[in-house]
Coordinates of C-alpha atoms in Angstrom, one line a residue:
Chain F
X15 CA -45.6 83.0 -18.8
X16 CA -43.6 84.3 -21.5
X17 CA -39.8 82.6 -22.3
X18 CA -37.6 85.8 -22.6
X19 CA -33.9 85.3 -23.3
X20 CA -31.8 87.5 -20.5
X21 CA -29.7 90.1 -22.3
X22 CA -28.3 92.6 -20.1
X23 CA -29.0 94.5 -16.4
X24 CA -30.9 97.6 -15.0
X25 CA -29.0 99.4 -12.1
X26 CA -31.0 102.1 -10.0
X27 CA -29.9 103.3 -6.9
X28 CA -32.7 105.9 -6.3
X29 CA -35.5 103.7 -6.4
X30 CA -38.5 102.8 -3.7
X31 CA -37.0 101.6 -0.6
X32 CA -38.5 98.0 -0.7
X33 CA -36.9 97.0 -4.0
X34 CA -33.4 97.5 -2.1
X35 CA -31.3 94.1 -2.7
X36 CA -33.5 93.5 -5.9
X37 CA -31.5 91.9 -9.0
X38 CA -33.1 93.9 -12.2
X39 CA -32.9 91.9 -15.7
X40 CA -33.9 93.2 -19.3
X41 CA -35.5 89.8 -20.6
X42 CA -36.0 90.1 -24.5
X43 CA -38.8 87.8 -25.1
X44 CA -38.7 85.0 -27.5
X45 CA -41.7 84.2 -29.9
X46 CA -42.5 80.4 -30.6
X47 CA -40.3 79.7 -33.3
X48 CA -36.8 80.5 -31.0
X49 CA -36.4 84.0 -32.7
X50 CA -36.2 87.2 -30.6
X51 CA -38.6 89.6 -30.3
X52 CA -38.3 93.5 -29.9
X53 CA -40.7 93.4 -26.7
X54 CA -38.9 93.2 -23.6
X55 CA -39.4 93.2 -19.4
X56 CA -37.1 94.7 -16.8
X57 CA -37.7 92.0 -14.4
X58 CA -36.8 90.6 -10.5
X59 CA -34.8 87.5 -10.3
X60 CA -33.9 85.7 -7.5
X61 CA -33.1 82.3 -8.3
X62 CA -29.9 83.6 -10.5
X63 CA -30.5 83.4 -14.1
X64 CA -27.3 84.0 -16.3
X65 CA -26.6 86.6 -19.8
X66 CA -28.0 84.5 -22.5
X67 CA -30.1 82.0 -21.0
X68 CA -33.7 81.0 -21.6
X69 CA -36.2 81.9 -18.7
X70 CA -39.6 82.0 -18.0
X71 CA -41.1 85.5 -17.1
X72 CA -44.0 85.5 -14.9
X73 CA -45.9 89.2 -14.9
X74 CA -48.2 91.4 -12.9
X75 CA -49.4 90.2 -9.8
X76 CA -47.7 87.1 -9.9
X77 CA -44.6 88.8 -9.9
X78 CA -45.3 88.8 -6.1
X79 CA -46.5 85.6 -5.2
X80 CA -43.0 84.6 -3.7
X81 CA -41.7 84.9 -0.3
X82 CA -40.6 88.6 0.5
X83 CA -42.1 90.0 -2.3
X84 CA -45.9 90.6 -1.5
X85 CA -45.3 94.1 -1.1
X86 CA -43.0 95.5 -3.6
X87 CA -44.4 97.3 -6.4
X88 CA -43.2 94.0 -8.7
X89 CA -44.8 93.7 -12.2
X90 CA -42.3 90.9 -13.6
X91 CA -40.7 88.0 -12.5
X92 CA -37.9 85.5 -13.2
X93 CA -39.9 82.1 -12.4
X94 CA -37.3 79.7 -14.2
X95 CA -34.5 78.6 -16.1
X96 CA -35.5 77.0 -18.8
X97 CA -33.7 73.5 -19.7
X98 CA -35.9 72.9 -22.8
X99 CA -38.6 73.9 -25.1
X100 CA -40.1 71.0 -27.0
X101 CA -42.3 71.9 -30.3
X102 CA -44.5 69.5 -31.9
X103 CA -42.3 66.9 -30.3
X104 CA -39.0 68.1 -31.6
X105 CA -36.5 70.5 -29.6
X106 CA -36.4 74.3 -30.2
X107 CA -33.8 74.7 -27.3
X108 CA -32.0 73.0 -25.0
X109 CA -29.9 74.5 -22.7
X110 CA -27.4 72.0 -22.2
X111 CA -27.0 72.2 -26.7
X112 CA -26.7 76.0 -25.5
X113 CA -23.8 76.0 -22.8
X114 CA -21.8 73.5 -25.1
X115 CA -22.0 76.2 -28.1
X116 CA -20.5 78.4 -26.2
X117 CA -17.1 76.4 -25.5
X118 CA -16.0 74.5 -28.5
Chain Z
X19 CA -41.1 96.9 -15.6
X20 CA -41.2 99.1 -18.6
X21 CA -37.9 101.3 -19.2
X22 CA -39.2 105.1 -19.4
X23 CA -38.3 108.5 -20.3
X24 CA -39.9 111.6 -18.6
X25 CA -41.1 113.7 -21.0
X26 CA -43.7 116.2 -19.3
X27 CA -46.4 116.3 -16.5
X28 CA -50.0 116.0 -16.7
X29 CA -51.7 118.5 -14.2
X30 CA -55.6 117.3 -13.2
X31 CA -57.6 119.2 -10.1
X32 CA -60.9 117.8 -10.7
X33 CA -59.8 114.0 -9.7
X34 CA -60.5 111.2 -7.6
X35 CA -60.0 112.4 -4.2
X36 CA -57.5 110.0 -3.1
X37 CA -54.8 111.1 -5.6
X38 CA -54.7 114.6 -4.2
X39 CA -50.9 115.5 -3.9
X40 CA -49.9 112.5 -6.3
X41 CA -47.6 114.5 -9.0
X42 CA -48.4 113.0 -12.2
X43 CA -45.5 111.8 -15.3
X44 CA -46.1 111.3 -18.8
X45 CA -43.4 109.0 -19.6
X46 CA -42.5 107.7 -22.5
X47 CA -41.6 104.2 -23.1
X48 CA -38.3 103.0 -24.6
X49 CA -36.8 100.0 -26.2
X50 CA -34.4 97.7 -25.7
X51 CA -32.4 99.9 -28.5
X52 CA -32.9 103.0 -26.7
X53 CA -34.9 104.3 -28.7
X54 CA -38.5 106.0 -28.1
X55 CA -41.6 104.4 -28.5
X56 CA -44.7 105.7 -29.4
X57 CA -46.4 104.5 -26.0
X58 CA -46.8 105.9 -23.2
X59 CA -47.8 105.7 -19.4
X60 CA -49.1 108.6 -16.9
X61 CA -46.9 107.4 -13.7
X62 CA -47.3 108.7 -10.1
X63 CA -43.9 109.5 -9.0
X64 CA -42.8 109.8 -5.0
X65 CA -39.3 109.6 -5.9
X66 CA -38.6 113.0 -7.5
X67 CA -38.1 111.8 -11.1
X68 CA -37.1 114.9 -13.3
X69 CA -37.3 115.6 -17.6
X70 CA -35.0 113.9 -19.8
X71 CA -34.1 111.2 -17.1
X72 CA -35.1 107.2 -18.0
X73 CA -37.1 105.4 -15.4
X74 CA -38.8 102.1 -14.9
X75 CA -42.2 102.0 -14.3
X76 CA -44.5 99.3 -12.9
X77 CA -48.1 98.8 -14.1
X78 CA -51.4 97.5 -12.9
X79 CA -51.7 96.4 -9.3
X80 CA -47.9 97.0 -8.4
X81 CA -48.6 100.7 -8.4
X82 CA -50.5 100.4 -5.2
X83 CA -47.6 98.0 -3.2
X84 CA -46.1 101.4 -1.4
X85 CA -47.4 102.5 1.8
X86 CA -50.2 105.1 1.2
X87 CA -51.1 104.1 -1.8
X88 CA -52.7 100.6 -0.9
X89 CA -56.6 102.3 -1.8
X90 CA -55.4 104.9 -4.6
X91 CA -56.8 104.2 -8.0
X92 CA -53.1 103.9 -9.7
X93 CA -52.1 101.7 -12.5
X94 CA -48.9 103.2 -13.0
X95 CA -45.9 104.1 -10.6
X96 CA -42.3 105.0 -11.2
X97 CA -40.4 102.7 -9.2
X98 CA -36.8 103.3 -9.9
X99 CA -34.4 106.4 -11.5
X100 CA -32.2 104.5 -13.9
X101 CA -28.2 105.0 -13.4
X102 CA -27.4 102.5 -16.1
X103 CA -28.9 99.8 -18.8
X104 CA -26.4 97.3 -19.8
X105 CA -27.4 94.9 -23.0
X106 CA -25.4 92.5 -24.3
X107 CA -21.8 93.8 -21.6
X108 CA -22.1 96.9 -23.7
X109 CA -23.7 100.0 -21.8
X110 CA -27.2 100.9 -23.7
X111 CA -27.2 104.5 -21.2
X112 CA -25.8 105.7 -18.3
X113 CA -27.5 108.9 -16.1
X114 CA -23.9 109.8 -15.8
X115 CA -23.1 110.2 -19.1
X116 CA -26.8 111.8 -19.6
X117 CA -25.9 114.7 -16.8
X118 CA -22.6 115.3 -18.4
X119 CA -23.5 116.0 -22.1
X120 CA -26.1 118.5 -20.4
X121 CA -23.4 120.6 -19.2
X122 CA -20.7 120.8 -21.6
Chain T
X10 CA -53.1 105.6 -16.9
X11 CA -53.5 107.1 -20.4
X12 CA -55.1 109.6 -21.6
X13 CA -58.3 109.5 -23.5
X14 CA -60.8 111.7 -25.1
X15 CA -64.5 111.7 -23.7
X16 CA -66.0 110.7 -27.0
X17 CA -69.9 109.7 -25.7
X18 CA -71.8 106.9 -23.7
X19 CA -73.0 103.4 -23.8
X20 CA -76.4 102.9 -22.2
X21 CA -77.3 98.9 -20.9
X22 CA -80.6 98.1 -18.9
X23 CA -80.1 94.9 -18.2
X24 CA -76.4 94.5 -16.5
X25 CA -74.9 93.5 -13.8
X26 CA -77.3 94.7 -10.7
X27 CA -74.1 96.0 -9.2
X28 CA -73.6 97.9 -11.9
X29 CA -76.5 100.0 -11.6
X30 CA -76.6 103.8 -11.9
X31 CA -73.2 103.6 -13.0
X32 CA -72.6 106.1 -15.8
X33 CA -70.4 104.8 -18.8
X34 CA -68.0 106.6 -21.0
X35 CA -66.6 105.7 -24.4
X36 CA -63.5 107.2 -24.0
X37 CA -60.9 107.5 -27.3
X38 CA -57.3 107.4 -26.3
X39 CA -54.4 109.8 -27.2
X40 CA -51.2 109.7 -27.9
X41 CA -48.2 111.7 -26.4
X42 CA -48.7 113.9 -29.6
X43 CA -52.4 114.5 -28.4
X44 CA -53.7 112.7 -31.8
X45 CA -56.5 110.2 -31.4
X46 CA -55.6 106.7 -31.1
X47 CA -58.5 104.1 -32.3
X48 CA -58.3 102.4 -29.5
X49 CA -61.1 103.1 -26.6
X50 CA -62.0 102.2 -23.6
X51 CA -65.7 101.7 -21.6
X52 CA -65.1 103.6 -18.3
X53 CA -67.2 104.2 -15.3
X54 CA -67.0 107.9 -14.4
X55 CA -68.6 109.3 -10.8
X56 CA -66.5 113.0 -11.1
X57 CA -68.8 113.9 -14.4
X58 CA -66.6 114.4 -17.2
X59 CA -68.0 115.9 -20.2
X60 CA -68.1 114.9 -23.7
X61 CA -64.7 116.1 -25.6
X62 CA -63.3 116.5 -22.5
X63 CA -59.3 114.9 -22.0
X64 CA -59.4 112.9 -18.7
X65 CA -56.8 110.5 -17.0
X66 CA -58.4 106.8 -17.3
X67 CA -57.0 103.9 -14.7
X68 CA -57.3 100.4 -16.1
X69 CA -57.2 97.1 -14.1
X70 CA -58.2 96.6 -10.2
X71 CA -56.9 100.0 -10.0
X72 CA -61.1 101.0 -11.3
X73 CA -62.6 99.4 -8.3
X74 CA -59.8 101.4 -5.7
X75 CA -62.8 104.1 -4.9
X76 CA -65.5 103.8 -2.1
X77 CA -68.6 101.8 -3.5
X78 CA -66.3 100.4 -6.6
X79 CA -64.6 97.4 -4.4
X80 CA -66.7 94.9 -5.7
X81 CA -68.1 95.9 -9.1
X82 CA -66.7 94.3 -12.3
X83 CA -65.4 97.1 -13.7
X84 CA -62.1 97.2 -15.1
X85 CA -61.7 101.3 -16.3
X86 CA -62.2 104.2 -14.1
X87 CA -62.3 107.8 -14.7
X88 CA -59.8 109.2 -12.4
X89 CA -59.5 112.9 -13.7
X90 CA -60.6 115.7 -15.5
X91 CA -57.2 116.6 -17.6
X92 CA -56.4 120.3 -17.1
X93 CA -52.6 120.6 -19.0
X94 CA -50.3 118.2 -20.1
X95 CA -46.9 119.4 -20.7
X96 CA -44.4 117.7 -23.0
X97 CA -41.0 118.7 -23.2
X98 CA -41.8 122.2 -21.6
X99 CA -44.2 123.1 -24.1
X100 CA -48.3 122.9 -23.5
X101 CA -49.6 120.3 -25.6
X102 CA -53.2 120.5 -24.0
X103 CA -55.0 122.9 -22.1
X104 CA -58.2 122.2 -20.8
X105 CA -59.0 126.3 -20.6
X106 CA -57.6 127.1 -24.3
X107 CA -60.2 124.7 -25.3
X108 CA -63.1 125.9 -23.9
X109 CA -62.5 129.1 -25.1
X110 CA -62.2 128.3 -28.5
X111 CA -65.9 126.5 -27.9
X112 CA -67.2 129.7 -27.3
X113 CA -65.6 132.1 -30.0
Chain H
X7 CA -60.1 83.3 -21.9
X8 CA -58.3 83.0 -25.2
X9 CA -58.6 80.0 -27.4
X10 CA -55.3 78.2 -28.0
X11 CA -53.6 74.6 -28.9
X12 CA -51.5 72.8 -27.1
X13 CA -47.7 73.0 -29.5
X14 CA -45.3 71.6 -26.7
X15 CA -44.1 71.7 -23.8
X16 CA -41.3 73.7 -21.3
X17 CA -39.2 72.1 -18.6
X18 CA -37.4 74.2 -16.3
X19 CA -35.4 72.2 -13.2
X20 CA -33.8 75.5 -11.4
X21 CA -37.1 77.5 -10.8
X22 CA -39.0 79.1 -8.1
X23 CA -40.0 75.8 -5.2
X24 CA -43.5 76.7 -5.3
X25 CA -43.5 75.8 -9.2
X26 CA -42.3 72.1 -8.4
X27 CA -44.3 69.4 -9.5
X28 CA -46.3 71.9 -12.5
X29 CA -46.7 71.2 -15.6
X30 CA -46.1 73.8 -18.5
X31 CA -47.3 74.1 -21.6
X32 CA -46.9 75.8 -25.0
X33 CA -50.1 77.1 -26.1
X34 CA -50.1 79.0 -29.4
X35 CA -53.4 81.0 -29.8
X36 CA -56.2 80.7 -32.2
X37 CA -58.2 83.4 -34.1
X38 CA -62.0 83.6 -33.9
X39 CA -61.6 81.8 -37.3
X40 CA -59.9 79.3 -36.3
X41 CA -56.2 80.1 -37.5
X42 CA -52.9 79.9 -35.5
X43 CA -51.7 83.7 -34.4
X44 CA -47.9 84.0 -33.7
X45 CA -48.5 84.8 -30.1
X46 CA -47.9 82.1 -27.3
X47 CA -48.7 81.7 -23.8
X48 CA -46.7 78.8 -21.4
X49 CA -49.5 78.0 -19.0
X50 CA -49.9 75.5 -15.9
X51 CA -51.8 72.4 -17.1
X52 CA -53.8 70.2 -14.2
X53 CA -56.4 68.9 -16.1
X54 CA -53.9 66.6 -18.8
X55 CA -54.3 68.6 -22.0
X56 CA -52.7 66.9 -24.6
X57 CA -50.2 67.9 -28.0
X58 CA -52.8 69.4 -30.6
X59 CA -55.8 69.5 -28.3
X60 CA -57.3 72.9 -28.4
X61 CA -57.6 74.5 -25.0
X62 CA -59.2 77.6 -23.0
X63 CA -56.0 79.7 -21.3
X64 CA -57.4 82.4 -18.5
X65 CA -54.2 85.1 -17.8
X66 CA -53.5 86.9 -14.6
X67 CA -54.5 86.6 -11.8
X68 CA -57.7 84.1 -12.6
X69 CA -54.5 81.4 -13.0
X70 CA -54.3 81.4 -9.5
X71 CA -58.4 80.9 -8.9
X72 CA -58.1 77.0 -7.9
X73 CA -57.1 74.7 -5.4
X74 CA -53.0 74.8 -4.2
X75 CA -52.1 77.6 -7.2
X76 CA -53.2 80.6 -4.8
X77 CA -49.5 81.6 -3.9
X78 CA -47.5 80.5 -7.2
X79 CA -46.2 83.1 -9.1
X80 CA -48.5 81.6 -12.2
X81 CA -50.3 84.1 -14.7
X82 CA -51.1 81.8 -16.9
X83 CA -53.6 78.6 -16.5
X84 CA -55.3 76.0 -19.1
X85 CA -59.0 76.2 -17.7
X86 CA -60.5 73.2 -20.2
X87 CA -60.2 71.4 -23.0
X88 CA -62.1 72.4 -25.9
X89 CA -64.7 70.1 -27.4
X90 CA -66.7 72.8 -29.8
X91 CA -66.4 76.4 -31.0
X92 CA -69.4 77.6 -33.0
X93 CA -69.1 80.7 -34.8
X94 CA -72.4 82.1 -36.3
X95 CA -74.1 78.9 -36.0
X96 CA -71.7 76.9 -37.5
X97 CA -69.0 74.3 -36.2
X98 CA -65.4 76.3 -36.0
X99 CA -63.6 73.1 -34.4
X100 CA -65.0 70.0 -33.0
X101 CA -62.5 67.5 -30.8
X102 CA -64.7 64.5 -31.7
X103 CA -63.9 65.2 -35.7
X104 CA -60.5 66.2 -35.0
X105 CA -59.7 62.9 -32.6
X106 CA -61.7 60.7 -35.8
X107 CA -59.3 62.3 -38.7
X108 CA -56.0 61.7 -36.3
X109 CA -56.9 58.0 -36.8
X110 CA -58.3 57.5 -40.4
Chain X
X9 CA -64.7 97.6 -20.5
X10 CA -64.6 96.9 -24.3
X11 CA -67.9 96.5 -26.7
X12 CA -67.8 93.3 -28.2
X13 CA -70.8 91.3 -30.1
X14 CA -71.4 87.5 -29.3
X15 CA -70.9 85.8 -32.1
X16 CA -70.7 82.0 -30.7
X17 CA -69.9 79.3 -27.8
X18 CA -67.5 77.4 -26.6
X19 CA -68.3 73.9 -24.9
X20 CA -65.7 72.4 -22.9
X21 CA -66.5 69.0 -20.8
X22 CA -63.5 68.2 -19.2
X23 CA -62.8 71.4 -17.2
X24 CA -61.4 73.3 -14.0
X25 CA -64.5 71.7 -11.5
X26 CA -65.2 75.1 -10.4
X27 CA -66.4 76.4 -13.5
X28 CA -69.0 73.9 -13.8
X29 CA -72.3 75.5 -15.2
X30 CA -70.4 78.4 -16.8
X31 CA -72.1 79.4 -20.2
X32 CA -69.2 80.8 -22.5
X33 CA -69.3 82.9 -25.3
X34 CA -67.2 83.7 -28.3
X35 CA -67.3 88.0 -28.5
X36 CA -65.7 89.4 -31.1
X37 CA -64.6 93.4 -30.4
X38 CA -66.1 96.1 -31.9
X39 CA -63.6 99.4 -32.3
X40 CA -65.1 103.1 -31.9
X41 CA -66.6 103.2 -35.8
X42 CA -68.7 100.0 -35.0
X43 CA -66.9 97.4 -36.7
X44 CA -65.7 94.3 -35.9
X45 CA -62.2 93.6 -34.8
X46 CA -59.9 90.6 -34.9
X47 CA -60.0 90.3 -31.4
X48 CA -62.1 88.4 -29.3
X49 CA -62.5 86.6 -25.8
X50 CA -64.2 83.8 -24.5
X51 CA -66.7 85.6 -21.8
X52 CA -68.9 84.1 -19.3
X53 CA -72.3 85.2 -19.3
X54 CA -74.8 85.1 -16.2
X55 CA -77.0 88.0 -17.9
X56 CA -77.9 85.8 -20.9
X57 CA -77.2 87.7 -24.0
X58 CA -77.6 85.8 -27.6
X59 CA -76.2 85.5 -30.1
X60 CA -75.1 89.1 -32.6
X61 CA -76.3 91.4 -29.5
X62 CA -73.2 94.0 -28.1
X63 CA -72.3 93.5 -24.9
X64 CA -69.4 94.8 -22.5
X65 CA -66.7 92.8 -21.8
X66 CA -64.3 93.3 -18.3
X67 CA -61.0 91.2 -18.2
X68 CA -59.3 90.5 -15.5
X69 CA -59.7 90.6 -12.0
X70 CA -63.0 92.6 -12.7
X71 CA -64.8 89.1 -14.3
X72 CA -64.6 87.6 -10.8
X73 CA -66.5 90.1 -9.0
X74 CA -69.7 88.9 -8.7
X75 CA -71.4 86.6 -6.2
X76 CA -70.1 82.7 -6.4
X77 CA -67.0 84.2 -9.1
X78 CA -65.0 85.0 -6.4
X79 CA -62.7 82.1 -6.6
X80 CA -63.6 80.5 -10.3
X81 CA -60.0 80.7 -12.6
X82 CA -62.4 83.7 -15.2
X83 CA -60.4 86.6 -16.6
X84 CA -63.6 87.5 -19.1
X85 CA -67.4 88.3 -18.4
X86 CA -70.0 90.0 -19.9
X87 CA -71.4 92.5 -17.5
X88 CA -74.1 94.4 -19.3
X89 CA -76.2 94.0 -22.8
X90 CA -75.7 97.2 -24.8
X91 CA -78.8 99.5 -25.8
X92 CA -76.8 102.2 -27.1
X93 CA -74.0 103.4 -28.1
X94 CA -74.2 107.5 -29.0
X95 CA -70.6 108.9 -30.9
X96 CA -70.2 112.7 -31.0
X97 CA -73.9 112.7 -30.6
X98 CA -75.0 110.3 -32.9
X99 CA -76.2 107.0 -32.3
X100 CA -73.6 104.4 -33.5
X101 CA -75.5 101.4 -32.4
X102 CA -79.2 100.6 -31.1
X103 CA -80.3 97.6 -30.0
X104 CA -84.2 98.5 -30.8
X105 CA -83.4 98.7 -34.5
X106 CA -81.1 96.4 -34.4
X107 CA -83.7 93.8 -33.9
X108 CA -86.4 95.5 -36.0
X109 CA -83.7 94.9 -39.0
X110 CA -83.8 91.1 -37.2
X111 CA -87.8 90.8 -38.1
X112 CA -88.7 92.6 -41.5

């Protein structure tokens, strides 16, 4: 998996039939020292990831390894929020540092 | 998924049997900027994608999750026609917008 | 799929006995401004595509999506002989201009 | 499979139920002489690799090839831990020396 | 597939059970002039090919495609040894020489 920051949201309204109901992200992805990266993902998310937060991003056929999705035509998926990324044992994010950043 | 323009067509009639009738893009891909990138997919399309318009495109075995294309040797298939991208609560592109500026 | 270049063969007696009378291609791909790209691929090809010839190469499990393929370790497929590609209205390959000039 | 080390490690509470109970690492990946490369893979660990250990990571689907990963949307999996790498006839990394200068 | 030359192995003990009795080798790419890339992935090899031959490489899905790989966590195998490689008509690699050069 890659850890992709979540910065915005696809909408499309003509699209194949069984992506109907599907919430579209645009992940950036994150390189191993916490900075962003031009590479991106337009993925599925289901379990409610929010602008700005850390997730992990699953892709290709494990995109549809979840209930409901085995036959959409799926390349990316939002697997998790991330709470925290530890490197060599001290913290390059922590979500909870994140959310309290954000109301001083 | 990869965000994509549609810049041409790619026509092929010595193929693989199973993708006669497949109409063919060459899409371009673009980042999270907007802007074009120099790679590029060759997408079957079933949804009636046009020029200029942005897409999203699925790769590898996602291609094949639509009905009929289960045993067609696809590693690329536009999924979606893009009415808007929105990065960051500002609005990256809108098809609206797109259509309009063609007519003025 | 991209689009590659038939640049020549690679020859292997002892391979995979599934493998056998398979014909490989070194195939050069090209970018959307029909320039050579120095990265290449190692397809099978059962449709007979000739050397310089442009052809539409699937990458993945989509290579094995053909009768007889389902359960050889090939990853790259030739899936078609390239007769146009059109960018932005305007030919930037035809299969037919080409031979022609082969044969001033 | 790549060559990587274990850096670290990801925790994610609010993630898709089939992940529970997985472990995630931060592998950064190694050159074929032995150097760190920027790019990073978080991968399902269920053979105990440890911080600094050097690791083979397989990608895609193979990370769901073993026993209770076949429907978890996992594309990354650490297959082994690493005790040599010989390059040319001579020793690239060796756990046994690596372990011996930890503890000098 | 991709050409690659072995240039090592990797020994892992403590490993996925299922890959028990899997030789691994370090391959290094070759691009379309012959020469060696910075690439490289950790292959296993049933055909046994030593040590400086060219092989090809499939990733992915493909590696598991032979009988008792079916369900072993591979994403790299060698499938053939390489006895030529012709360019434009001329012969970028031989094997035959290759190991005439070996015994002067």
């Amino acid at each position: 998996m890659q850890i992709a920051q979540v910065r915005g949201t696809v909408v499309s309204t003509h699209k194949e039939p069984s992506l109907r109901g599907a919430k579209l992200l645009l992940l950036q992805f994150i390189d191993a020292d916490g900075r962003l990266l031009p590479e991106y993902e337009v993925a599925a998310d289901w379990i409610g990831a929010g602008v700005d937060e850390w997730v992990l991003v699953s892709r290709g056929s494990a995109a549809r390894q979840i209930e409901g999705n085995q036959s959409r035509p799926l390349d990316a998926l939002v697997v998790g929020i991330i709470d925290t990324v530890s490197v060599d044992n001290r913290n390059l994010y922590s979500k909870r540092e994140q959310d309290r950043s954000s109301f001083p």
